[in-house]
mmCIF file with all atom_site columns, C-alpha atoms in Angstrom:
data_model
loop_
_atom_site.group_PDB
_atom_site.id
_atom_site.type_symbol
_atom_site.label_atom_id
_atom_site.label_alt_id
_atom_site.label_comp_id
_atom_site.label_asym_id
_atom_site.label_entity_id
_atom_site.label_seq_id
_atom_site.pdbx_PDB_ins_code
_atom_site.Cartn_x
_atom_site.Cartn_y
_atom_site.Cartn_z
_atom_site.occupancy
_atom_site.B_iso_or_equiv
_atom_site.pdbx_formal_charge
_atom_site.auth_seq_id
_atom_site.auth_comp_id
_atom_site.auth_asym_id
_atom_site.auth_atom_id
_atom_site.pdbx_PDB_model_num
ATOM 1   C CA . MET A 1 1   ? -2.686 -13.156 7.707   1.00 73.00 ? 1   MET A CA 1
ATOM 2   C CA . ALA A 1 2   ? -0.303 -15.390 5.765   1.00 89.00 ? 2   ALA A CA 1
ATOM 3   C CA . LEU A 1 3   ? 2.655  -13.341 4.560   1.00 91.00 ? 3   LEU A CA 1
ATOM 4   C CA . LEU A 1 4   ? 4.613  -16.251 3.101   1.00 94.00 ? 4   LEU A CA 1
ATOM 5   C CA . THR A 1 5   ? 3.597  -19.810 2.234   1.00 95.00 ? 5   THR A CA 1
ATOM 6   C CA . CYS A 1 6   ? 5.748  -22.762 1.168   1.00 96.00 ? 6   CYS A CA 1
ATOM 7   C CA . ASP A 1 7   ? 3.735  -25.682 -0.164  1.00 96.00 ? 7   ASP A CA 1
ATOM 8   C CA . HIS A 1 8   ? 5.473  -29.059 -0.656  1.00 96.00 ? 8   HIS A CA 1
ATOM 9   C CA . VAL A 1 9   ? 8.687  -27.363 -1.779  1.00 96.00 ? 9   VAL A CA 1
ATOM 10  C CA . ALA A 1 10  ? 11.781 -29.280 -2.919  1.00 94.00 ? 10  ALA A CA 1
ATOM 11  C CA . LEU A 1 11  ? 15.116 -27.477 -3.196  1.00 93.00 ? 11  LEU A CA 1
ATOM 12  C CA . GLY A 1 12  ? 18.470 -28.416 -4.657  1.00 90.00 ? 12  GLY A CA 1
ATOM 13  C CA . TYR A 1 13  ? 21.222 -27.530 -7.087  1.00 82.00 ? 13  TYR A CA 1
ATOM 14  C CA . ASP A 1 14  ? 23.464 -29.253 -9.636  1.00 80.00 ? 14  ASP A CA 1
ATOM 15  C CA . GLY A 1 15  ? 20.860 -31.966 -9.981  1.00 75.00 ? 15  GLY A CA 1
ATOM 16  C CA . ARG A 1 16  ? 20.958 -32.842 -6.266  1.00 86.00 ? 16  ARG A CA 1
ATOM 17  C CA . GLU A 1 17  ? 17.876 -32.490 -4.076  1.00 91.00 ? 17  GLU A CA 1
ATOM 18  C CA . ILE A 1 18  ? 18.748 -31.327 -0.569  1.00 91.00 ? 18  ILE A CA 1
ATOM 19  C CA . VAL A 1 19  ? 15.325 -30.401 0.852   1.00 91.00 ? 19  VAL A CA 1
ATOM 20  C CA . SER A 1 20  ? 12.135 -32.335 0.102   1.00 91.00 ? 20  SER A CA 1
ATOM 21  C CA . ASP A 1 21  ? 8.432  -31.819 0.775   1.00 93.00 ? 21  ASP A CA 1
ATOM 22  C CA . LEU A 1 22  ? 8.841  -28.644 2.837   1.00 95.00 ? 22  LEU A CA 1
ATOM 23  C CA . SER A 1 23  ? 5.600  -26.930 3.876   1.00 96.00 ? 23  SER A CA 1
ATOM 24  C CA . PHE A 1 24  ? 5.156  -24.031 6.286   1.00 96.00 ? 24  PHE A CA 1
ATOM 25  C CA . THR A 1 25  ? 3.363  -20.701 6.640   1.00 96.00 ? 25  THR A CA 1
ATOM 26  C CA . VAL A 1 26  ? 4.653  -17.440 8.090   1.00 96.00 ? 26  VAL A CA 1
ATOM 27  C CA . ASN A 1 27  ? 1.993  -15.048 9.343   1.00 95.00 ? 27  ASN A CA 1
ATOM 28  C CA . THR A 1 28  ? 2.281  -11.311 9.909   1.00 93.00 ? 28  THR A CA 1
ATOM 29  C CA . GLY A 1 29  ? 4.147  -10.664 13.169  1.00 94.00 ? 29  GLY A CA 1
ATOM 30  C CA . ASP A 1 30  ? 5.788  -14.103 13.381  1.00 96.00 ? 30  ASP A CA 1
ATOM 31  C CA . TYR A 1 31  ? 9.457  -14.567 14.281  1.00 97.00 ? 31  TYR A CA 1
ATOM 32  C CA . LEU A 1 32  ? 10.632 -17.753 12.568  1.00 97.00 ? 32  LEU A CA 1
ATOM 33  C CA . CYS A 1 33  ? 14.028 -19.230 13.412  1.00 96.00 ? 33  CYS A CA 1
ATOM 34  C CA . ILE A 1 34  ? 15.433 -21.601 10.756  1.00 95.00 ? 34  ILE A CA 1
ATOM 35  C CA . VAL A 1 35  ? 17.874 -24.167 12.112  1.00 93.00 ? 35  VAL A CA 1
ATOM 36  C CA . GLY A 1 36  ? 19.590 -27.288 10.855  1.00 88.00 ? 36  GLY A CA 1
ATOM 37  C CA . GLU A 1 37  ? 22.929 -28.917 10.202  1.00 86.00 ? 37  GLU A CA 1
ATOM 38  C CA . ASN A 1 38  ? 25.555 -27.318 7.948   1.00 84.00 ? 38  ASN A CA 1
ATOM 39  C CA . GLY A 1 39  ? 24.703 -28.042 4.322   1.00 84.00 ? 39  GLY A CA 1
ATOM 40  C CA . SER A 1 40  ? 21.073 -28.858 5.101   1.00 88.00 ? 40  SER A CA 1
ATOM 41  C CA . GLY A 1 41  ? 19.766 -26.158 2.748   1.00 90.00 ? 41  GLY A CA 1
ATOM 42  C CA . LYS A 1 42  ? 19.055 -23.194 5.039   1.00 92.00 ? 42  LYS A CA 1
ATOM 43  C CA . THR A 1 43  ? 20.687 -20.558 2.823   1.00 90.00 ? 43  THR A CA 1
ATOM 44  C CA . THR A 1 44  ? 19.268 -22.219 -0.310  1.00 92.00 ? 44  THR A CA 1
ATOM 45  C CA . LEU A 1 45  ? 15.813 -21.857 1.222   1.00 94.00 ? 45  LEU A CA 1
ATOM 46  C CA . MET A 1 46  ? 16.487 -18.202 2.024   1.00 93.00 ? 46  MET A CA 1
ATOM 47  C CA . LYS A 1 47  ? 17.465 -17.559 -1.605  1.00 92.00 ? 47  LYS A CA 1
ATOM 48  C CA . ALA A 1 48  ? 14.310 -19.325 -2.771  1.00 93.00 ? 48  ALA A CA 1
ATOM 49  C CA . LEU A 1 49  ? 12.184 -17.091 -0.526  1.00 93.00 ? 49  LEU A CA 1
ATOM 50  C CA . LEU A 1 50  ? 13.865 -14.101 -2.167  1.00 91.00 ? 50  LEU A CA 1
ATOM 51  C CA . GLY A 1 51  ? 13.147 -15.429 -5.649  1.00 89.00 ? 51  GLY A CA 1
ATOM 52  C CA . LEU A 1 52  ? 16.852 -15.950 -6.372  1.00 90.00 ? 52  LEU A CA 1
ATOM 53  C CA . HIS A 1 53  ? 16.637 -19.755 -6.515  1.00 89.00 ? 53  HIS A CA 1
ATOM 54  C CA . ARG A 1 54  ? 13.782 -21.652 -8.154  1.00 90.00 ? 54  ARG A CA 1
ATOM 55  C CA . PRO A 1 55  ? 12.296 -24.638 -6.290  1.00 93.00 ? 55  PRO A CA 1
ATOM 56  C CA . LEU A 1 56  ? 12.594 -28.008 -7.991  1.00 93.00 ? 56  LEU A CA 1
ATOM 57  C CA . ARG A 1 57  ? 8.980  -28.672 -7.036  1.00 93.00 ? 57  ARG A CA 1
ATOM 58  C CA . GLY A 1 58  ? 6.201  -27.027 -5.079  1.00 95.00 ? 58  GLY A CA 1
ATOM 59  C CA . ARG A 1 59  ? 5.322  -23.375 -4.733  1.00 94.00 ? 59  ARG A CA 1
ATOM 60  C CA . ILE A 1 60  ? 6.356  -20.343 -2.685  1.00 94.00 ? 60  ILE A CA 1
ATOM 61  C CA . GLU A 1 61  ? 3.768  -17.592 -2.454  1.00 93.00 ? 61  GLU A CA 1
ATOM 62  C CA . THR A 1 62  ? 3.647  -14.191 -0.776  1.00 91.00 ? 62  THR A CA 1
ATOM 63  C CA . GLY A 1 63  ? 0.499  -12.622 0.648   1.00 89.00 ? 63  GLY A CA 1
ATOM 64  C CA . ASP A 1 64  ? -0.855 -9.412  2.196   1.00 81.00 ? 64  ASP A CA 1
ATOM 65  C CA . GLY A 1 65  ? 0.355  -7.433  -0.817  1.00 83.00 ? 65  GLY A CA 1
ATOM 66  C CA . LEU A 1 66  ? 4.022  -8.362  -0.253  1.00 84.00 ? 66  LEU A CA 1
ATOM 67  C CA . ARG A 1 67  ? 6.267  -8.519  -3.322  1.00 78.00 ? 67  ARG A CA 1
ATOM 68  C CA . GLN A 1 68  ? 9.629  -10.287 -3.282  1.00 76.00 ? 68  GLN A CA 1
ATOM 69  C CA . GLN A 1 69  ? 11.504 -7.071  -4.121  1.00 73.00 ? 69  GLN A CA 1
ATOM 70  C CA . GLN A 1 70  ? 9.983  -5.533  -0.973  1.00 80.00 ? 70  GLN A CA 1
ATOM 71  C CA . ILE A 1 71  ? 11.603 -8.068  1.359   1.00 89.00 ? 71  ILE A CA 1
ATOM 72  C CA . GLY A 1 72  ? 14.411 -6.736  3.546   1.00 92.00 ? 72  GLY A CA 1
ATOM 73  C CA . TYR A 1 73  ? 17.444 -9.038  3.405   1.00 93.00 ? 73  TYR A CA 1
ATOM 74  C CA . LEU A 1 74  ? 20.572 -9.178  5.538   1.00 92.00 ? 74  LEU A CA 1
ATOM 75  C CA . PRO A 1 75  ? 22.885 -11.814 3.985   1.00 88.00 ? 75  PRO A CA 1
ATOM 76  C CA . GLN A 1 76  ? 25.935 -13.455 5.457   1.00 83.00 ? 76  GLN A CA 1
ATOM 77  C CA . GLN A 1 77  ? 28.878 -11.103 5.059   1.00 73.00 ? 77  GLN A CA 1
ATOM 78  C CA . THR A 1 78  ? 31.929 -11.961 2.979   1.00 67.00 ? 78  THR A CA 1
ATOM 79  C CA . ASP A 1 79  ? 35.401 -10.451 3.339   1.00 65.00 ? 79  ASP A CA 1
ATOM 80  C CA . VAL A 1 80  ? 34.814 -8.434  0.157   1.00 57.00 ? 80  VAL A CA 1
ATOM 81  C CA . GLN A 1 81  ? 31.601 -6.953  1.567   1.00 68.00 ? 81  GLN A CA 1
ATOM 82  C CA . ARG A 1 82  ? 33.293 -6.030  4.849   1.00 72.00 ? 82  ARG A CA 1
ATOM 83  C CA . ASP A 1 83  ? 35.844 -4.001  2.889   1.00 76.00 ? 83  ASP A CA 1
ATOM 84  C CA . PHE A 1 84  ? 33.282 -2.104  0.797   1.00 80.00 ? 84  PHE A CA 1
ATOM 85  C CA . PRO A 1 85  ? 34.476 1.527   0.234   1.00 82.00 ? 85  PRO A CA 1
ATOM 86  C CA . ALA A 1 86  ? 31.226 3.474   0.688   1.00 90.00 ? 86  ALA A CA 1
ATOM 87  C CA . THR A 1 87  ? 29.800 5.659   3.428   1.00 94.00 ? 87  THR A CA 1
ATOM 88  C CA . VAL A 1 88  ? 27.247 4.384   5.908   1.00 95.00 ? 88  VAL A CA 1
ATOM 89  C CA . LYS A 1 89  ? 24.615 6.747   4.503   1.00 95.00 ? 89  LYS A CA 1
ATOM 90  C CA . GLU A 1 90  ? 25.210 5.526   0.940   1.00 93.00 ? 90  GLU A CA 1
ATOM 91  C CA . ILE A 1 91  ? 24.835 1.885   1.958   1.00 93.00 ? 91  ILE A CA 1
ATOM 92  C CA . VAL A 1 92  ? 21.662 2.475   3.969   1.00 95.00 ? 92  VAL A CA 1
ATOM 93  C CA . LEU A 1 93  ? 20.136 4.523   1.134   1.00 93.00 ? 93  LEU A CA 1
ATOM 94  C CA . SER A 1 94  ? 20.819 1.695   -1.303  1.00 90.00 ? 94  SER A CA 1
ATOM 95  C CA . GLY A 1 95  ? 18.121 -0.255  0.492   1.00 90.00 ? 95  GLY A CA 1
ATOM 96  C CA . CYS A 1 96  ? 15.617 2.057   -1.229  1.00 88.00 ? 96  CYS A CA 1
ATOM 97  C CA . LEU A 1 97  ? 16.614 0.910   -4.718  1.00 81.00 ? 97  LEU A CA 1
ATOM 98  C CA . GLY A 1 98  ? 13.685 -1.504  -4.932  1.00 70.00 ? 98  GLY A CA 1
ATOM 99  C CA . ARG A 1 99  ? 11.311 1.429   -4.332  1.00 61.00 ? 99  ARG A CA 1
ATOM 100 C CA . LYS A 1 100 ? 12.829 3.822   -6.861  1.00 56.00 ? 100 LYS A CA 1
ATOM 101 C CA . GLY A 1 101 ? 11.196 2.727   -10.074 1.00 55.00 ? 101 GLY A CA 1
ATOM 102 C CA . PHE A 1 102 ? 12.614 4.787   -12.947 1.00 54.00 ? 102 PHE A CA 1
ATOM 103 C CA . HIS A 1 103 ? 13.595 8.026   -11.189 1.00 61.00 ? 103 HIS A CA 1
ATOM 104 C CA . PRO A 1 104 ? 17.406 8.364   -11.088 1.00 69.00 ? 104 PRO A CA 1
ATOM 105 C CA . PHE A 1 105 ? 17.838 10.196  -7.769  1.00 78.00 ? 105 PHE A CA 1
ATOM 106 C CA . TYR A 1 106 ? 16.769 9.458   -4.220  1.00 83.00 ? 106 TYR A CA 1
ATOM 107 C CA . THR A 1 107 ? 13.668 11.364  -3.207  1.00 87.00 ? 107 THR A CA 1
ATOM 108 C CA . ALA A 1 108 ? 13.255 13.379  -0.017  1.00 90.00 ? 108 ALA A CA 1
ATOM 109 C CA . SER A 1 109 ? 11.005 10.647  1.402   1.00 90.00 ? 109 SER A CA 1
ATOM 110 C CA . GLU A 1 110 ? 13.631 7.978   0.689   1.00 90.00 ? 110 GLU A CA 1
ATOM 111 C CA . LYS A 1 111 ? 16.326 10.063  2.376   1.00 92.00 ? 111 LYS A CA 1
ATOM 112 C CA . GLN A 1 112 ? 14.028 10.507  5.370   1.00 94.00 ? 112 GLN A CA 1
ATOM 113 C CA . LEU A 1 113 ? 13.388 6.764   5.436   1.00 92.00 ? 113 LEU A CA 1
ATOM 114 C CA . ALA A 1 114 ? 17.138 6.100   5.528   1.00 94.00 ? 114 ALA A CA 1
ATOM 115 C CA . HIS A 1 115 ? 17.601 8.667   8.306   1.00 94.00 ? 115 HIS A CA 1
ATOM 116 C CA . SER A 1 116 ? 14.782 7.072   10.315  1.00 94.00 ? 116 SER A CA 1
ATOM 117 C CA . ALA A 1 117 ? 16.324 3.600   9.902   1.00 94.00 ? 117 ALA A CA 1
ATOM 118 C CA . MET A 1 118 ? 19.738 4.879   11.033  1.00 95.00 ? 118 MET A CA 1
ATOM 119 C CA . HIS A 1 119 ? 18.156 6.653   13.995  1.00 94.00 ? 119 HIS A CA 1
ATOM 120 C CA . MET A 1 120 ? 16.258 3.520   14.979  1.00 91.00 ? 120 MET A CA 1
ATOM 121 C CA . LEU A 1 121 ? 19.498 1.524   15.042  1.00 93.00 ? 121 LEU A CA 1
ATOM 122 C CA . GLY A 1 122 ? 21.582 4.228   16.705  1.00 93.00 ? 122 GLY A CA 1
ATOM 123 C CA . ILE A 1 123 ? 23.998 4.842   13.821  1.00 95.00 ? 123 ILE A CA 1
ATOM 124 C CA . CYS A 1 124 ? 23.181 8.424   12.755  1.00 95.00 ? 124 CYS A CA 1
ATOM 125 C CA . GLY A 1 125 ? 26.562 9.476   14.098  1.00 95.00 ? 125 GLY A CA 1
ATOM 126 C CA . LEU A 1 126 ? 28.230 7.083   11.661  1.00 95.00 ? 126 LEU A CA 1
ATOM 127 C CA . ALA A 1 127 ? 26.478 8.410   8.535   1.00 95.00 ? 127 ALA A CA 1
ATOM 128 C CA . GLY A 1 128 ? 29.601 9.951   6.997   1.00 95.00 ? 128 GLY A CA 1
ATOM 129 C CA . ARG A 1 129 ? 31.985 7.180   8.062   1.00 95.00 ? 129 ARG A CA 1
ATOM 130 C CA . CYS A 1 130 ? 33.433 4.675   5.614   1.00 94.00 ? 130 CYS A CA 1
ATOM 131 C CA . TYR A 1 131 ? 31.756 1.306   6.056   1.00 93.00 ? 131 TYR A CA 1
ATOM 132 C CA . ARG A 1 132 ? 34.987 -0.685  5.973   1.00 90.00 ? 132 ARG A CA 1
ATOM 133 C CA . GLU A 1 133 ? 36.348 1.282   8.947   1.00 92.00 ? 133 GLU A CA 1
ATOM 134 C CA . LEU A 1 134 ? 33.544 0.129   11.255  1.00 93.00 ? 134 LEU A CA 1
ATOM 135 C CA . SER A 1 135 ? 33.510 -2.712  13.769  1.00 92.00 ? 135 SER A CA 1
ATOM 136 C CA . GLY A 1 136 ? 31.650 -5.920  12.947  1.00 90.00 ? 136 GLY A CA 1
ATOM 137 C CA . GLY A 1 137 ? 28.726 -4.959  15.162  1.00 91.00 ? 137 GLY A CA 1
ATOM 138 C CA . GLN A 1 138 ? 28.473 -1.510  13.589  1.00 93.00 ? 138 GLN A CA 1
ATOM 139 C CA . GLN A 1 139 ? 28.577 -3.001  10.088  1.00 93.00 ? 139 GLN A CA 1
ATOM 140 C CA . GLN A 1 140 ? 25.686 -5.338  10.915  1.00 92.00 ? 140 GLN A CA 1
ATOM 141 C CA . ARG A 1 141 ? 23.628 -2.401  12.205  1.00 94.00 ? 141 ARG A CA 1
ATOM 142 C CA . VAL A 1 142 ? 24.295 -0.601  8.920   1.00 95.00 ? 142 VAL A CA 1
ATOM 143 C CA . LEU A 1 143 ? 23.169 -3.624  6.894   1.00 93.00 ? 143 LEU A CA 1
ATOM 144 C CA . LEU A 1 144 ? 20.090 -4.032  9.084   1.00 94.00 ? 144 LEU A CA 1
ATOM 145 C CA . ALA A 1 145 ? 19.221 -0.354  8.513   1.00 95.00 ? 145 ALA A CA 1
ATOM 146 C CA . ARG A 1 146 ? 19.642 -0.969  4.773   1.00 94.00 ? 146 ARG A CA 1
ATOM 147 C CA . ALA A 1 147 ? 17.246 -3.937  4.988   1.00 93.00 ? 147 ALA A CA 1
ATOM 148 C CA . LEU A 1 148 ? 14.710 -1.771  6.832   1.00 93.00 ? 148 LEU A CA 1
ATOM 149 C CA . CYS A 1 149 ? 14.704 0.679   3.924   1.00 92.00 ? 149 CYS A CA 1
ATOM 150 C CA . ALA A 1 150 ? 13.577 -2.143  1.646   1.00 89.00 ? 150 ALA A CA 1
ATOM 151 C CA . THR A 1 151 ? 10.574 -3.325  3.650   1.00 89.00 ? 151 THR A CA 1
ATOM 152 C CA . GLN A 1 152 ? 7.740  -2.455  5.956   1.00 83.00 ? 152 GLN A CA 1
ATOM 153 C CA . LYS A 1 153 ? 6.702  -6.090  6.414   1.00 91.00 ? 153 LYS A CA 1
ATOM 154 C CA . LEU A 1 154 ? 9.328  -8.857  6.240   1.00 94.00 ? 154 LEU A CA 1
ATOM 155 C CA . LEU A 1 155 ? 12.998 -9.198  7.206   1.00 95.00 ? 155 LEU A CA 1
ATOM 156 C CA . LEU A 1 156 ? 15.147 -12.181 6.151   1.00 96.00 ? 156 LEU A CA 1
ATOM 157 C CA . LEU A 1 157 ? 18.345 -12.513 8.188   1.00 95.00 ? 157 LEU A CA 1
ATOM 158 C CA . ASP A 1 158 ? 21.028 -15.077 7.339   1.00 94.00 ? 158 ASP A CA 1
ATOM 159 C CA . GLU A 1 159 ? 23.264 -15.688 10.382  1.00 92.00 ? 159 GLU A CA 1
ATOM 160 C CA . PRO A 1 160 ? 23.197 -11.989 11.396  1.00 91.00 ? 160 PRO A CA 1
ATOM 161 C CA . VAL A 1 161 ? 25.477 -12.481 14.417  1.00 90.00 ? 161 VAL A CA 1
ATOM 162 C CA . ALA A 1 162 ? 28.167 -14.605 12.728  1.00 87.00 ? 162 ALA A CA 1
ATOM 163 C CA . GLY A 1 163 ? 31.604 -13.328 13.722  1.00 86.00 ? 163 GLY A CA 1
ATOM 164 C CA . LEU A 1 164 ? 30.318 -10.837 16.285  1.00 89.00 ? 164 LEU A CA 1
ATOM 165 C CA . ASP A 1 165 ? 31.592 -10.642 19.865  1.00 90.00 ? 165 ASP A CA 1
ATOM 166 C CA . PRO A 1 166 ? 29.169 -11.553 22.699  1.00 91.00 ? 166 PRO A CA 1
ATOM 167 C CA . LYS A 1 167 ? 28.182 -7.924  23.399  1.00 92.00 ? 167 LYS A CA 1
ATOM 168 C CA . ALA A 1 168 ? 27.444 -7.143  19.745  1.00 91.00 ? 168 ALA A CA 1
ATOM 169 C CA . THR A 1 169 ? 25.601 -10.469 19.403  1.00 91.00 ? 169 THR A CA 1
ATOM 170 C CA . ALA A 1 170 ? 23.297 -9.698  22.332  1.00 92.00 ? 170 ALA A CA 1
ATOM 171 C CA . GLU A 1 171 ? 22.656 -6.196  20.973  1.00 92.00 ? 171 GLU A CA 1
ATOM 172 C CA . MET A 1 172 ? 21.767 -7.539  17.519  1.00 93.00 ? 172 MET A CA 1
ATOM 173 C CA . TYR A 1 173 ? 19.274 -10.046 18.940  1.00 94.00 ? 173 TYR A CA 1
ATOM 174 C CA . GLU A 1 174 ? 17.675 -7.284  21.026  1.00 94.00 ? 174 GLU A CA 1
ATOM 175 C CA . LEU A 1 175 ? 17.429 -4.983  17.999  1.00 93.00 ? 175 LEU A CA 1
ATOM 176 C CA . VAL A 1 176 ? 15.722 -7.632  15.897  1.00 95.00 ? 176 VAL A CA 1
ATOM 177 C CA . HIS A 1 177 ? 13.392 -8.460  18.789  1.00 95.00 ? 177 HIS A CA 1
ATOM 178 C CA . THR A 1 178 ? 12.410 -4.778  19.079  1.00 94.00 ? 178 THR A CA 1
ATOM 179 C CA . LEU A 1 179 ? 11.703 -4.548  15.345  1.00 94.00 ? 179 LEU A CA 1
ATOM 180 C CA . ASN A 1 180 ? 9.508  -7.632  15.583  1.00 95.00 ? 180 ASN A CA 1
ATOM 181 C CA . LYS A 1 181 ? 7.542  -6.617  18.679  1.00 93.00 ? 181 LYS A CA 1
ATOM 182 C CA . GLU A 1 182 ? 7.364  -2.828  18.462  1.00 89.00 ? 182 GLU A CA 1
ATOM 183 C CA . LYS A 1 183 ? 7.483  -2.253  14.697  1.00 86.00 ? 183 LYS A CA 1
ATOM 184 C CA . ARG A 1 184 ? 5.477  -5.397  13.887  1.00 90.00 ? 184 ARG A CA 1
ATOM 185 C CA . LEU A 1 185 ? 8.014  -6.551  11.328  1.00 93.00 ? 185 LEU A CA 1
ATOM 186 C CA . THR A 1 186 ? 7.839  -10.249 10.527  1.00 96.00 ? 186 THR A CA 1
ATOM 187 C CA . VAL A 1 187 ? 11.252 -11.907 10.936  1.00 97.00 ? 187 VAL A CA 1
ATOM 188 C CA . ILE A 1 188 ? 12.761 -15.031 9.371   1.00 97.00 ? 188 ILE A CA 1
ATOM 189 C CA . MET A 1 189 ? 16.241 -15.717 10.736  1.00 96.00 ? 189 MET A CA 1
ATOM 190 C CA . ILE A 1 190 ? 18.767 -18.465 10.058  1.00 95.00 ? 190 ILE A CA 1
ATOM 191 C CA . SER A 1 191 ? 20.765 -19.175 13.197  1.00 90.00 ? 191 SER A CA 1
ATOM 192 C CA . HIS A 1 192 ? 23.174 -21.828 14.447  1.00 84.00 ? 192 HIS A CA 1
ATOM 193 C CA . ASP A 1 193 ? 22.965 -20.570 18.052  1.00 84.00 ? 193 ASP A CA 1
ATOM 194 C CA . LEU A 1 194 ? 19.785 -22.134 19.398  1.00 84.00 ? 194 LEU A CA 1
ATOM 195 C CA . ALA A 1 195 ? 20.325 -21.064 22.988  1.00 85.00 ? 195 ALA A CA 1
ATOM 196 C CA . ALA A 1 196 ? 20.553 -17.395 22.023  1.00 86.00 ? 196 ALA A CA 1
ATOM 197 C CA . ALA A 1 197 ? 18.020 -17.299 19.178  1.00 89.00 ? 197 ALA A CA 1
ATOM 198 C CA . LEU A 1 198 ? 15.084 -19.366 20.425  1.00 90.00 ? 198 LEU A CA 1
ATOM 199 C CA . PRO A 1 199 ? 14.069 -17.137 23.362  1.00 92.00 ? 199 PRO A CA 1
ATOM 200 C CA . TYR A 1 200 ? 13.099 -14.450 20.838  1.00 93.00 ? 200 TYR A CA 1
ATOM 201 C CA . ALA A 1 201 ? 11.382 -16.687 18.263  1.00 96.00 ? 201 ALA A CA 1
ATOM 202 C CA . SER A 1 202 ? 7.714  -17.625 17.982  1.00 96.00 ? 202 SER A CA 1
ATOM 203 C CA . HIS A 1 203 ? 8.251  -20.545 15.574  1.00 96.00 ? 203 HIS A CA 1
ATOM 204 C CA . VAL A 1 204 ? 11.031 -22.903 14.502  1.00 96.00 ? 204 VAL A CA 1
ATOM 205 C CA . LEU A 1 205 ? 11.720 -24.540 11.157  1.00 96.00 ? 205 LEU A CA 1
ATOM 206 C CA . HIS A 1 206 ? 14.258 -27.374 11.371  1.00 93.00 ? 206 HIS A CA 1
ATOM 207 C CA . ILE A 1 207 ? 15.488 -28.695 8.035   1.00 92.00 ? 207 ILE A CA 1
ATOM 208 C CA . GLY A 1 208 ? 17.850 -31.527 7.224   1.00 84.00 ? 208 GLY A CA 1
ATOM 209 C CA . GLU A 1 209 ? 17.389 -35.260 7.644   1.00 81.00 ? 209 GLU A CA 1
ATOM 210 C CA . GLN A 1 210 ? 14.409 -34.438 9.858   1.00 84.00 ? 210 GLN A CA 1
ATOM 211 C CA . LEU A 1 211 ? 11.855 -31.718 9.149   1.00 90.00 ? 211 LEU A CA 1
ATOM 212 C CA . PHE A 1 212 ? 9.980  -29.821 11.819  1.00 93.00 ? 212 PHE A CA 1
ATOM 213 C CA . PHE A 1 213 ? 7.809  -26.722 11.759  1.00 95.00 ? 213 PHE A CA 1
ATOM 214 C CA . GLY A 1 214 ? 5.924  -25.436 14.779  1.00 95.00 ? 214 GLY A CA 1
ATOM 215 C CA . SER A 1 215 ? 6.050  -23.331 17.895  1.00 94.00 ? 215 SER A CA 1
ATOM 216 C CA . VAL A 1 216 ? 9.184  -22.965 19.989  1.00 93.00 ? 216 VAL A CA 1
ATOM 217 C CA . ASP A 1 217 ? 7.528  -24.870 22.854  1.00 91.00 ? 217 ASP A CA 1
ATOM 218 C CA . ASP A 1 218 ? 6.619  -27.764 20.562  1.00 91.00 ? 218 ASP A CA 1
ATOM 219 C CA . TYR A 1 219 ? 10.150 -27.809 19.159  1.00 91.00 ? 219 TYR A CA 1
ATOM 220 C CA . ARG A 1 220 ? 11.646 -28.046 22.632  1.00 87.00 ? 220 ARG A CA 1
ATOM 221 C CA . THR A 1 221 ? 9.209  -30.847 23.479  1.00 86.00 ? 221 THR A CA 1
ATOM 222 C CA . CYS A 1 222 ? 9.824  -32.833 20.292  1.00 81.00 ? 222 CYS A CA 1
ATOM 223 C CA . PHE A 1 223 ? 13.602 -32.654 20.304  1.00 71.00 ? 223 PHE A CA 1
ATOM 224 C CA . THR A 1 224 ? 15.556 -34.727 22.800  1.00 51.00 ? 224 THR A CA 1
ATOM 225 C CA . LYS A 1 225 ? 18.808 -33.594 24.406  1.00 51.00 ? 225 LYS A CA 1
ATOM 226 C CA . GLY A 1 226 ? 20.617 -35.458 21.677  1.00 51.00 ? 226 GLY A CA 1
ATOM 227 C CA . GLY A 1 227 ? 19.156 -33.146 19.074  1.00 53.00 ? 227 GLY A CA 1
ATOM 228 C CA . HIS A 1 228 ? 16.836 -35.662 17.409  1.00 54.00 ? 228 HIS A CA 1
ATOM 229 C CA . LEU A 1 229 ? 13.081 -35.651 17.068  1.00 50.00 ? 229 LEU A CA 1
ATOM 230 C CA . ALA A 1 230 ? 11.530 -37.822 19.736  1.00 42.00 ? 230 ALA A CA 1
#
């Protein structure tokens, strides 16, 4: 079932169009890797999928009962975010804010959801630790647990391994792969590391001067060693 559909979408800002005539569909259970040159519009597209940036043209629609506020999102980290003075438990719980409605306190079910997300990612022992004291890999696990609290269907990940060492990078890819295969979460990930990301993906979206959407096998067939569509 189609979870997300982009139909002839154009994206841009400050009067400049950077992506034109973009069409693709993400079905439940897919693992889509978004690639492209720096400045090609990958993060702009991610913000449009979240409803934070309006397309210049075309439409973006969700399906299977998914609402945009129910999408789990792991953004690129900034230095300010890395130094955030809150506990791990507080940050993970904040992923439930989209579920809260008008009640002012976290419910028992929301607290259990946060605990389950931390357990799944192996960070229960860090619950009382200050986020800014953690390693880069630990911080990304915390943010991924937070994203899990926001969704049961779709995760958007913007360069989730940026700045991580090789061990933490491999662990993050394996975690996301497990969530996709065992928990049936649909994944859309921006990545610059094709060699590491593509083995886990089912589909590839390449944006920039050339547009491509299709299976990983078709992407490998269509692109030459020089990185251009054949």
